[in-house]
CSV table of C-alpha atoms and ligand atoms in Angstrom, one decimal:
chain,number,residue,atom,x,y,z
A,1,UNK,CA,0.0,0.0,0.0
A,2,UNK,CA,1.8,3.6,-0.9
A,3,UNK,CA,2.7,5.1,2.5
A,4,UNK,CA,2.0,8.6,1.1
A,5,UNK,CA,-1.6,9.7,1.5
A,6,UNK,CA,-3.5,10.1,-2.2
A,7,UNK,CA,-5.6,12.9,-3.5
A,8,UNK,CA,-7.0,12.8,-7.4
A,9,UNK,CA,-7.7,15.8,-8.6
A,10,UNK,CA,-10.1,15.5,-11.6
A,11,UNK,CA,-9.5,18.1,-14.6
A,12,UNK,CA,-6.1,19.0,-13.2
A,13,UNK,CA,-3.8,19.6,-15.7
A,14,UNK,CA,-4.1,23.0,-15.7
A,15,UNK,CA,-6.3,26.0,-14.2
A,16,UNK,CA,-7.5,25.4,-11.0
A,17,UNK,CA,-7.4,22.2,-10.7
A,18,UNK,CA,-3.2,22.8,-11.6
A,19,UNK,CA,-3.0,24.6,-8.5
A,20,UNK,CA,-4.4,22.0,-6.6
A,21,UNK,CA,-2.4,19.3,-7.4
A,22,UNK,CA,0.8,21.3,-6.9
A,23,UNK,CA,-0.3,22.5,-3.6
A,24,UNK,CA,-1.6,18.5,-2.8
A,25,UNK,CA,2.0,17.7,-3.4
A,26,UNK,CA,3.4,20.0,-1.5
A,27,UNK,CA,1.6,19.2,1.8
A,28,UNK,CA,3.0,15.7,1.2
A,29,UNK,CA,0.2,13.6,-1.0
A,30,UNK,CA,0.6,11.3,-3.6
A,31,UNK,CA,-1.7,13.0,-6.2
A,32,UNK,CA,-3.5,11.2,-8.9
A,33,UNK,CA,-4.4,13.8,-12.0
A,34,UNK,CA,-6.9,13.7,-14.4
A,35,UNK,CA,-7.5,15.3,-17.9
A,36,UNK,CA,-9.8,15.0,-20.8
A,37,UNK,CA,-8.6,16.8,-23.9
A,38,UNK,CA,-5.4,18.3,-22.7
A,39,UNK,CA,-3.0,16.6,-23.6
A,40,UNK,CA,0.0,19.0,-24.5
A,41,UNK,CA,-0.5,20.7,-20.6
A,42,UNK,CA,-0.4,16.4,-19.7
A,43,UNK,CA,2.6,15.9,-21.0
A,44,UNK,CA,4.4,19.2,-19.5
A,45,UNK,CA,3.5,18.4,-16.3
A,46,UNK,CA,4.2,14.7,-16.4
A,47,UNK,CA,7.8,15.6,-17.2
A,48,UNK,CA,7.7,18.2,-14.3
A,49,UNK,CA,6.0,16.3,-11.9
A,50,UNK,CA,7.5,12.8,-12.4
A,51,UNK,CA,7.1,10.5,-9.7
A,52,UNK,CA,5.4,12.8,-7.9
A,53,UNK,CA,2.0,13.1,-10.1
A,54,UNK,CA,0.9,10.5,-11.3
A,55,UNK,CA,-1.5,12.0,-15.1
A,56,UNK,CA,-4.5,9.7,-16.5
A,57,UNK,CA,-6.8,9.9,-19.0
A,58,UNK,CA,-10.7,9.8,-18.0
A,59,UNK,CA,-13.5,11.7,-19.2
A,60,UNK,CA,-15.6,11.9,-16.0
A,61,UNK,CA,-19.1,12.0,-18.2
A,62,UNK,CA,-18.2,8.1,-18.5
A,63,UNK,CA,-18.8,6.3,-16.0
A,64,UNK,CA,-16.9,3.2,-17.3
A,65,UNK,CA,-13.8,5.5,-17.8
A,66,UNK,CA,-14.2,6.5,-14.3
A,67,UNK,CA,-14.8,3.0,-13.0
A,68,UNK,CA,-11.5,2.1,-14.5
A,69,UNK,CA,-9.7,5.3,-12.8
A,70,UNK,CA,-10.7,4.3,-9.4
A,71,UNK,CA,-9.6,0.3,-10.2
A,72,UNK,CA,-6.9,1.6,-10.7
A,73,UNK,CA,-5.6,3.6,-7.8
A,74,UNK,CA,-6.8,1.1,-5.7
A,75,UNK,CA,-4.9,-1.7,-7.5
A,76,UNK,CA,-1.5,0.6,-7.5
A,77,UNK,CA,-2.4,2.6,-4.2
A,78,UNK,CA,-4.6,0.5,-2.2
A,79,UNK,CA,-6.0,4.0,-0.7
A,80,UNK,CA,-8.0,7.2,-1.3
A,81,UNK,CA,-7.8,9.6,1.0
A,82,UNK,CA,-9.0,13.3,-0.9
A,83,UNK,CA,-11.1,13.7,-3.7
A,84,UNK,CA,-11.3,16.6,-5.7
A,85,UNK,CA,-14.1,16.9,-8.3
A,86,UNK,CA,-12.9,20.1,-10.2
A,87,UNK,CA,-13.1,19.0,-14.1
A,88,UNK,CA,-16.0,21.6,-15.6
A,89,UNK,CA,-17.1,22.8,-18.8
A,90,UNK,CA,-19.1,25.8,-20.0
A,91,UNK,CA,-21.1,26.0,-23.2
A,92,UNK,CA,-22.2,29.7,-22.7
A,93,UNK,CA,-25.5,30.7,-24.6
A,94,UNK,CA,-28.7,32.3,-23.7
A,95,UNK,CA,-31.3,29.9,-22.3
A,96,UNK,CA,-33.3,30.3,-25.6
A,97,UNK,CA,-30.5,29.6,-27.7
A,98,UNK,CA,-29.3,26.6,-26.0
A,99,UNK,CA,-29.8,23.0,-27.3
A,100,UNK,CA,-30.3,19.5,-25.6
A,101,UNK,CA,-26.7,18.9,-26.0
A,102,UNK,CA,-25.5,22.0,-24.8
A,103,UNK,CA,-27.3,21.4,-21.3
A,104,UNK,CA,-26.2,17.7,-21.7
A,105,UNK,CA,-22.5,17.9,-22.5
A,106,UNK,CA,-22.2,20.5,-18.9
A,107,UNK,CA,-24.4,18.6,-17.0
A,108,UNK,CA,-22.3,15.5,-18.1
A,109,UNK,CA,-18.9,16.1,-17.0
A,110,UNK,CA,-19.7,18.8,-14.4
A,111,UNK,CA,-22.3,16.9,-12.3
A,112,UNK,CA,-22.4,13.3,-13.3
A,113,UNK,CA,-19.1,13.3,-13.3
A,114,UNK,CA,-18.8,14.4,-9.4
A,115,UNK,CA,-21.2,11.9,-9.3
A,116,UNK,CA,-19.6,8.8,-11.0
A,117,UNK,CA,-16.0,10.0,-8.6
A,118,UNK,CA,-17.9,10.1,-5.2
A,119,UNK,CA,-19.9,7.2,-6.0
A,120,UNK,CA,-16.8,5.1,-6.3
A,121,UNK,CA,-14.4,7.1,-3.6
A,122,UNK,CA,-17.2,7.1,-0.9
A,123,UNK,CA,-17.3,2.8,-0.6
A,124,UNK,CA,-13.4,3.5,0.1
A,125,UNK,CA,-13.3,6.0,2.2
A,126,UNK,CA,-16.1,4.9,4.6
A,127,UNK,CA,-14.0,1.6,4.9
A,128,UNK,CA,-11.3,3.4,6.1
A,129,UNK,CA,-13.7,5.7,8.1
A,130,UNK,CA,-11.7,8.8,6.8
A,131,UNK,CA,-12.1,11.0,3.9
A,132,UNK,CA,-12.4,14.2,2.4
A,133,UNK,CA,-14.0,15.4,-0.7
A,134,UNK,CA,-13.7,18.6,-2.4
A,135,UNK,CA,-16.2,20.0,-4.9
A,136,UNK,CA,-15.5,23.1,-7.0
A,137,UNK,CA,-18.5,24.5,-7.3
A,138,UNK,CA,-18.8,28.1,-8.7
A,139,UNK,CA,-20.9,31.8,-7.3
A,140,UNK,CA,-22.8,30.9,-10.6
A,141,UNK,CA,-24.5,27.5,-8.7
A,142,UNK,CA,-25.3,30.7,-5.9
A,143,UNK,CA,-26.6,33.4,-7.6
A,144,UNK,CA,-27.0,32.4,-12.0
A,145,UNK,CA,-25.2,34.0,-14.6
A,146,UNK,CA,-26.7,35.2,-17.9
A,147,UNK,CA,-26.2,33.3,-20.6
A,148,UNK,CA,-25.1,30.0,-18.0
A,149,UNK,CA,-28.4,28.4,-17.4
A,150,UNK,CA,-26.7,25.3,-17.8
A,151,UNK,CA,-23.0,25.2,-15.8
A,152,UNK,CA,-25.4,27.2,-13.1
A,153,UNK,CA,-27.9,24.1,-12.5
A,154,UNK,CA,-24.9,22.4,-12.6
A,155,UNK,CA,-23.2,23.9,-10.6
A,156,UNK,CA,-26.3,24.6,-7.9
A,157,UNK,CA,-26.7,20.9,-8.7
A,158,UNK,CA,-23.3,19.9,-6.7
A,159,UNK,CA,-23.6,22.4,-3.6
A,160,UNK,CA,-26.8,19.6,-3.3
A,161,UNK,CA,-24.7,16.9,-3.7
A,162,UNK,CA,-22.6,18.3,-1.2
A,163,UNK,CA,-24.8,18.3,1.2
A,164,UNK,CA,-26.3,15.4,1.4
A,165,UNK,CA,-23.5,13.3,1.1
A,166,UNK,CA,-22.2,15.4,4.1
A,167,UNK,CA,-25.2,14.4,6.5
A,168,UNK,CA,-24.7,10.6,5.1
A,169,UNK,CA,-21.1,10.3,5.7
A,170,UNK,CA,-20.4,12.7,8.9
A,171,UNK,CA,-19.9,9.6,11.4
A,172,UNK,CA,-17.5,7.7,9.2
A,173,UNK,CA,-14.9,10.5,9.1
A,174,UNK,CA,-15.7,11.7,6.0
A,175,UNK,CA,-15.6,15.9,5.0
A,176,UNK,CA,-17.5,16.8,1.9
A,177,UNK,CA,-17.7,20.7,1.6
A,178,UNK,CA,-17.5,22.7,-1.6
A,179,UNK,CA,-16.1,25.9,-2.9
A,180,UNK,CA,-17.4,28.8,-4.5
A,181,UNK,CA,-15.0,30.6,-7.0
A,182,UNK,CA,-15.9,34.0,-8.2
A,183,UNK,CA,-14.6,35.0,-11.5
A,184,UNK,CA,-10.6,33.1,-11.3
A,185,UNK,CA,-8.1,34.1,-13.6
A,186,UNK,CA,-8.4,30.8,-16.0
A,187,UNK,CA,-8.7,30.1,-19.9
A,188,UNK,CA,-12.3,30.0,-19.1
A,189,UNK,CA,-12.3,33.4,-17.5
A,190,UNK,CA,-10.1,34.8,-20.7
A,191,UNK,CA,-12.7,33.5,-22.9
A,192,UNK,CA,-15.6,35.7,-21.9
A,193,UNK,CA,-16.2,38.8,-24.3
A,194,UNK,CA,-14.1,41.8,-23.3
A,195,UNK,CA,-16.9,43.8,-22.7
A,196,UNK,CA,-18.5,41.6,-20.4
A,197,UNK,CA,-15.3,40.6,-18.4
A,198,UNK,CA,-15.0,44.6,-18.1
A,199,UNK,CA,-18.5,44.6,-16.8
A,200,UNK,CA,-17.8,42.0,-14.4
A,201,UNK,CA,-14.4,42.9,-13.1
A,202,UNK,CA,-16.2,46.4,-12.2
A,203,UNK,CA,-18.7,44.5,-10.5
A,204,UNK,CA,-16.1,42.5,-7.7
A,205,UNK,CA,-15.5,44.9,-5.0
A,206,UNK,CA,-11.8,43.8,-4.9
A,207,UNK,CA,-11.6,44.7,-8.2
A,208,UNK,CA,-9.8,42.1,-9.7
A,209,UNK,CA,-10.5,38.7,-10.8
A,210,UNK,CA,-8.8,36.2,-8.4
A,211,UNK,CA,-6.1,33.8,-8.8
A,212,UNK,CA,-6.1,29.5,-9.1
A,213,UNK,CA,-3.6,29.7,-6.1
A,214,UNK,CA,-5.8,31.9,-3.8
A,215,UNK,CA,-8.6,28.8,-4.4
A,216,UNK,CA,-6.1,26.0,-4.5
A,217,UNK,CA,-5.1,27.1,-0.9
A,218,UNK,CA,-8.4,26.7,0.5
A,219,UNK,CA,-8.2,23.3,-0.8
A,220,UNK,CA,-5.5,22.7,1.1
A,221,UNK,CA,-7.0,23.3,4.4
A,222,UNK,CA,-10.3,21.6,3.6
A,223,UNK,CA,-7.9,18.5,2.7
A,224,UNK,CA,-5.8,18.7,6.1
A,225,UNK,CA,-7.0,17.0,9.4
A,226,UNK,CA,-7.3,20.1,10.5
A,227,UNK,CA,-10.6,20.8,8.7
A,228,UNK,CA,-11.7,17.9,10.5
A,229,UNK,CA,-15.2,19.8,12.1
A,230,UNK,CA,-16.1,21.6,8.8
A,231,UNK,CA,-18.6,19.3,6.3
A,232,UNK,CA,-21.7,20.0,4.3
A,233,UNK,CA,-20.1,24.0,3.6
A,234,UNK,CA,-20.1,26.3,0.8
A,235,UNK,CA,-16.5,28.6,0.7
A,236,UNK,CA,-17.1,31.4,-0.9
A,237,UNK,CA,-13.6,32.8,-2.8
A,238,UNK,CA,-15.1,35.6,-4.7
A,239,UNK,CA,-13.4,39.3,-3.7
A,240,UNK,CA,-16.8,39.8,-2.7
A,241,UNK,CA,-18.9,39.2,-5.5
A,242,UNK,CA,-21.5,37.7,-3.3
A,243,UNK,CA,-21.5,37.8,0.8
A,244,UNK,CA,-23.8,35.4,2.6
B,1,LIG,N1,-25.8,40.9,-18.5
B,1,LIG,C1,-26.8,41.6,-19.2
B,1,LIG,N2,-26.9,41.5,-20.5
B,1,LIG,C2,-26.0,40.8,-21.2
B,1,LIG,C3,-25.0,40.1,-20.6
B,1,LIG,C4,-24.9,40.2,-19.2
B,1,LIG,N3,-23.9,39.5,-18.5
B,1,LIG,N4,-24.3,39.4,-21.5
B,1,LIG,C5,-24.9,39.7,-22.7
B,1,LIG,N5,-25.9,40.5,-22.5
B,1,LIG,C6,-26.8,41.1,-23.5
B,1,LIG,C7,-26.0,41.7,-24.6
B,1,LIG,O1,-25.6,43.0,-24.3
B,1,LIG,C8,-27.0,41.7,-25.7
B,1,LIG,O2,-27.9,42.8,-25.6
B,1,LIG,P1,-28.5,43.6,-26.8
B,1,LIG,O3,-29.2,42.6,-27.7
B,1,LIG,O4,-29.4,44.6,-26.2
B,1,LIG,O5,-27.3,44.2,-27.5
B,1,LIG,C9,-27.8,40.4,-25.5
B,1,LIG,O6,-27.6,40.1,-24.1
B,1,LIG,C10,-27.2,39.3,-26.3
B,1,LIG,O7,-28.0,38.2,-26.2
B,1,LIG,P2,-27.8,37.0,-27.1
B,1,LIG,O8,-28.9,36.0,-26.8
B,1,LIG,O9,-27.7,37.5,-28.5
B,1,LIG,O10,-26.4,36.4,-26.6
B,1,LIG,P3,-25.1,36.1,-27.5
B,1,LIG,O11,-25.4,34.9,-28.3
B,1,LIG,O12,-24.6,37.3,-28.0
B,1,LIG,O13,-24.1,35.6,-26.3
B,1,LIG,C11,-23.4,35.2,-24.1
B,1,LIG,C12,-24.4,35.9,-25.0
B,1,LIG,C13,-23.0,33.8,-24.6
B,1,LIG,C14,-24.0,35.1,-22.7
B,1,LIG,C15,-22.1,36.0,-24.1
B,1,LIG,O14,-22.4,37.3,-23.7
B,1,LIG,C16,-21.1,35.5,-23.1
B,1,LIG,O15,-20.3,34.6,-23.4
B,1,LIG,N6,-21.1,36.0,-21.9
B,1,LIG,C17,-20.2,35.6,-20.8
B,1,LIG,C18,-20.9,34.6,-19.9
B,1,LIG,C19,-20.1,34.4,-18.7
B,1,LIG,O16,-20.1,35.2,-17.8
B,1,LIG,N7,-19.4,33.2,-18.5
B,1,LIG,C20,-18.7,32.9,-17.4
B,1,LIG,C21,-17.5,32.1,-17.8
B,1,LIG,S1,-16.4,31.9,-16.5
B,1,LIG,C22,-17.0,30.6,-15.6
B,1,LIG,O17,-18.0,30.0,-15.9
B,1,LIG,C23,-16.3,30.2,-14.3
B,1,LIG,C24,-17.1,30.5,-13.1
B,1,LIG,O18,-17.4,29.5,-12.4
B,1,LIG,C25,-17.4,31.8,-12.7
């Protein structure tokens, strides 16, 4: 069995979830990464990370995919000890513009995909009677967003995942809390309009968007045994976009 606790971080090649990993390793995990379509930022980091990150291949929306992921950290690791369900998409149009598979595709990976991971990483961890579980939510899954009808009820969707699987697992050690970005400085950030980022940007009473290690952080903590009392939360990291 490795010695090293493991954390897999889902979508975390770069962005966010990039943060994550590197701050996962430097607190001492053994962290297992996934991507989807990335795989020029794989690659990079495989080379930088080597031995220390460990890079698959799994589309989360597949729950086969996913089923082989988790058989095999448990084959190589025997353990699971953090779960981080940060791969997301957006497909950004106004509600009467979008499509079934626009709503399907970010439902997909962003929600059944935290789905499909928990589903196999909960059995684990309540064996073990320890866990914690991370799930990057967004302000959107608080408040909406125009033109995000979609990534918001699938976002709102995963604050009631959160939840509930906090209740259920409480007594067996387990932590399952979420985090609400605001607007993070990220490729998906970059590719909102200019006018609209302006808009927004004007709109965050810091005044700036924030910054993958500022979330990545919080993750950190949450992770740590010294997050121990805190389940079932929402942590909002938003320069004050939204207060409540
Ligand atoms: N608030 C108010 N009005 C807005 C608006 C906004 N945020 N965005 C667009 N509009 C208005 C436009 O000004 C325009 O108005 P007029 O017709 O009067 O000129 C109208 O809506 C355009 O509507 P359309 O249906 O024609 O929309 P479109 O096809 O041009 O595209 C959009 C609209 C896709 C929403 C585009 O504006 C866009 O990409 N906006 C950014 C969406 C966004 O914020 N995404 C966040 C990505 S980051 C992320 O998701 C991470 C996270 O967790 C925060």
């Amino acid at each position: 069995m490795q010695e090293k606790p493991v954390a897999v971080v889902t979508g975390g090649v770069r962005g966010i979830g990039r943060a994550i990993a590197e701050e996962l390793v430097e607190e001492g995990y053994h962290v297992v990464v996934t991507y989807c379509n990335s795989e020029g930022q794989a690659e990079k980091m495989r080379e930088l990370f080597r031995n220390k990150v460990d890079i698959k291949r799994a589309d989360v929306s597949n729950q086969d995919e996913v089923d082989t992921l988790f058989n095999d950290i448990m084959e190589h690791y025997g353990r699971l000890d953090v779960l981080v369900n940060n791969a997301g998409i957006t497909q950004d149009k106004t509600f009467h513009k979008m499509g079934a598979n626009e709503w399907h595709q970010v439902i997909d990976v962003n929600l059944n995909g935290t789905f499909y991971c928990c589903n196999r990483a909960i059995p684990v961890m309540r064996e073990k009677n320890f866990g914690r579980i991370i799930n990057i939510s967004s302000i959107v899954g608080q408040k909406g967003n125009f033109g995000q009808a979609n990534y918001a009820a699938s976002k709102a969707g995963m604050l009631g995942l959160t939840k509930t699987l906090a209740l259920e697992n409480a007594v067996k050690g387990i932590t399952v809390n979420a985090i609400c970005p605001g607007f993070i400085e990220t490729d998906m950030v970059s590719a909102i309009p200019d006018e609209v980022k302006t808009k927004i940007q004007d709109e965050i009473p810091m005044k700036r968007f924030g910054t993958a290690r500022e979330v990545a952080r919080a993750v950190r903590f949450l992770a740590s045994r010294d997050a121990a009392y805190i389940t079932g939360q929402e942590l909002n990291i938003n320069g004050g976009l939204l207060t409540h």
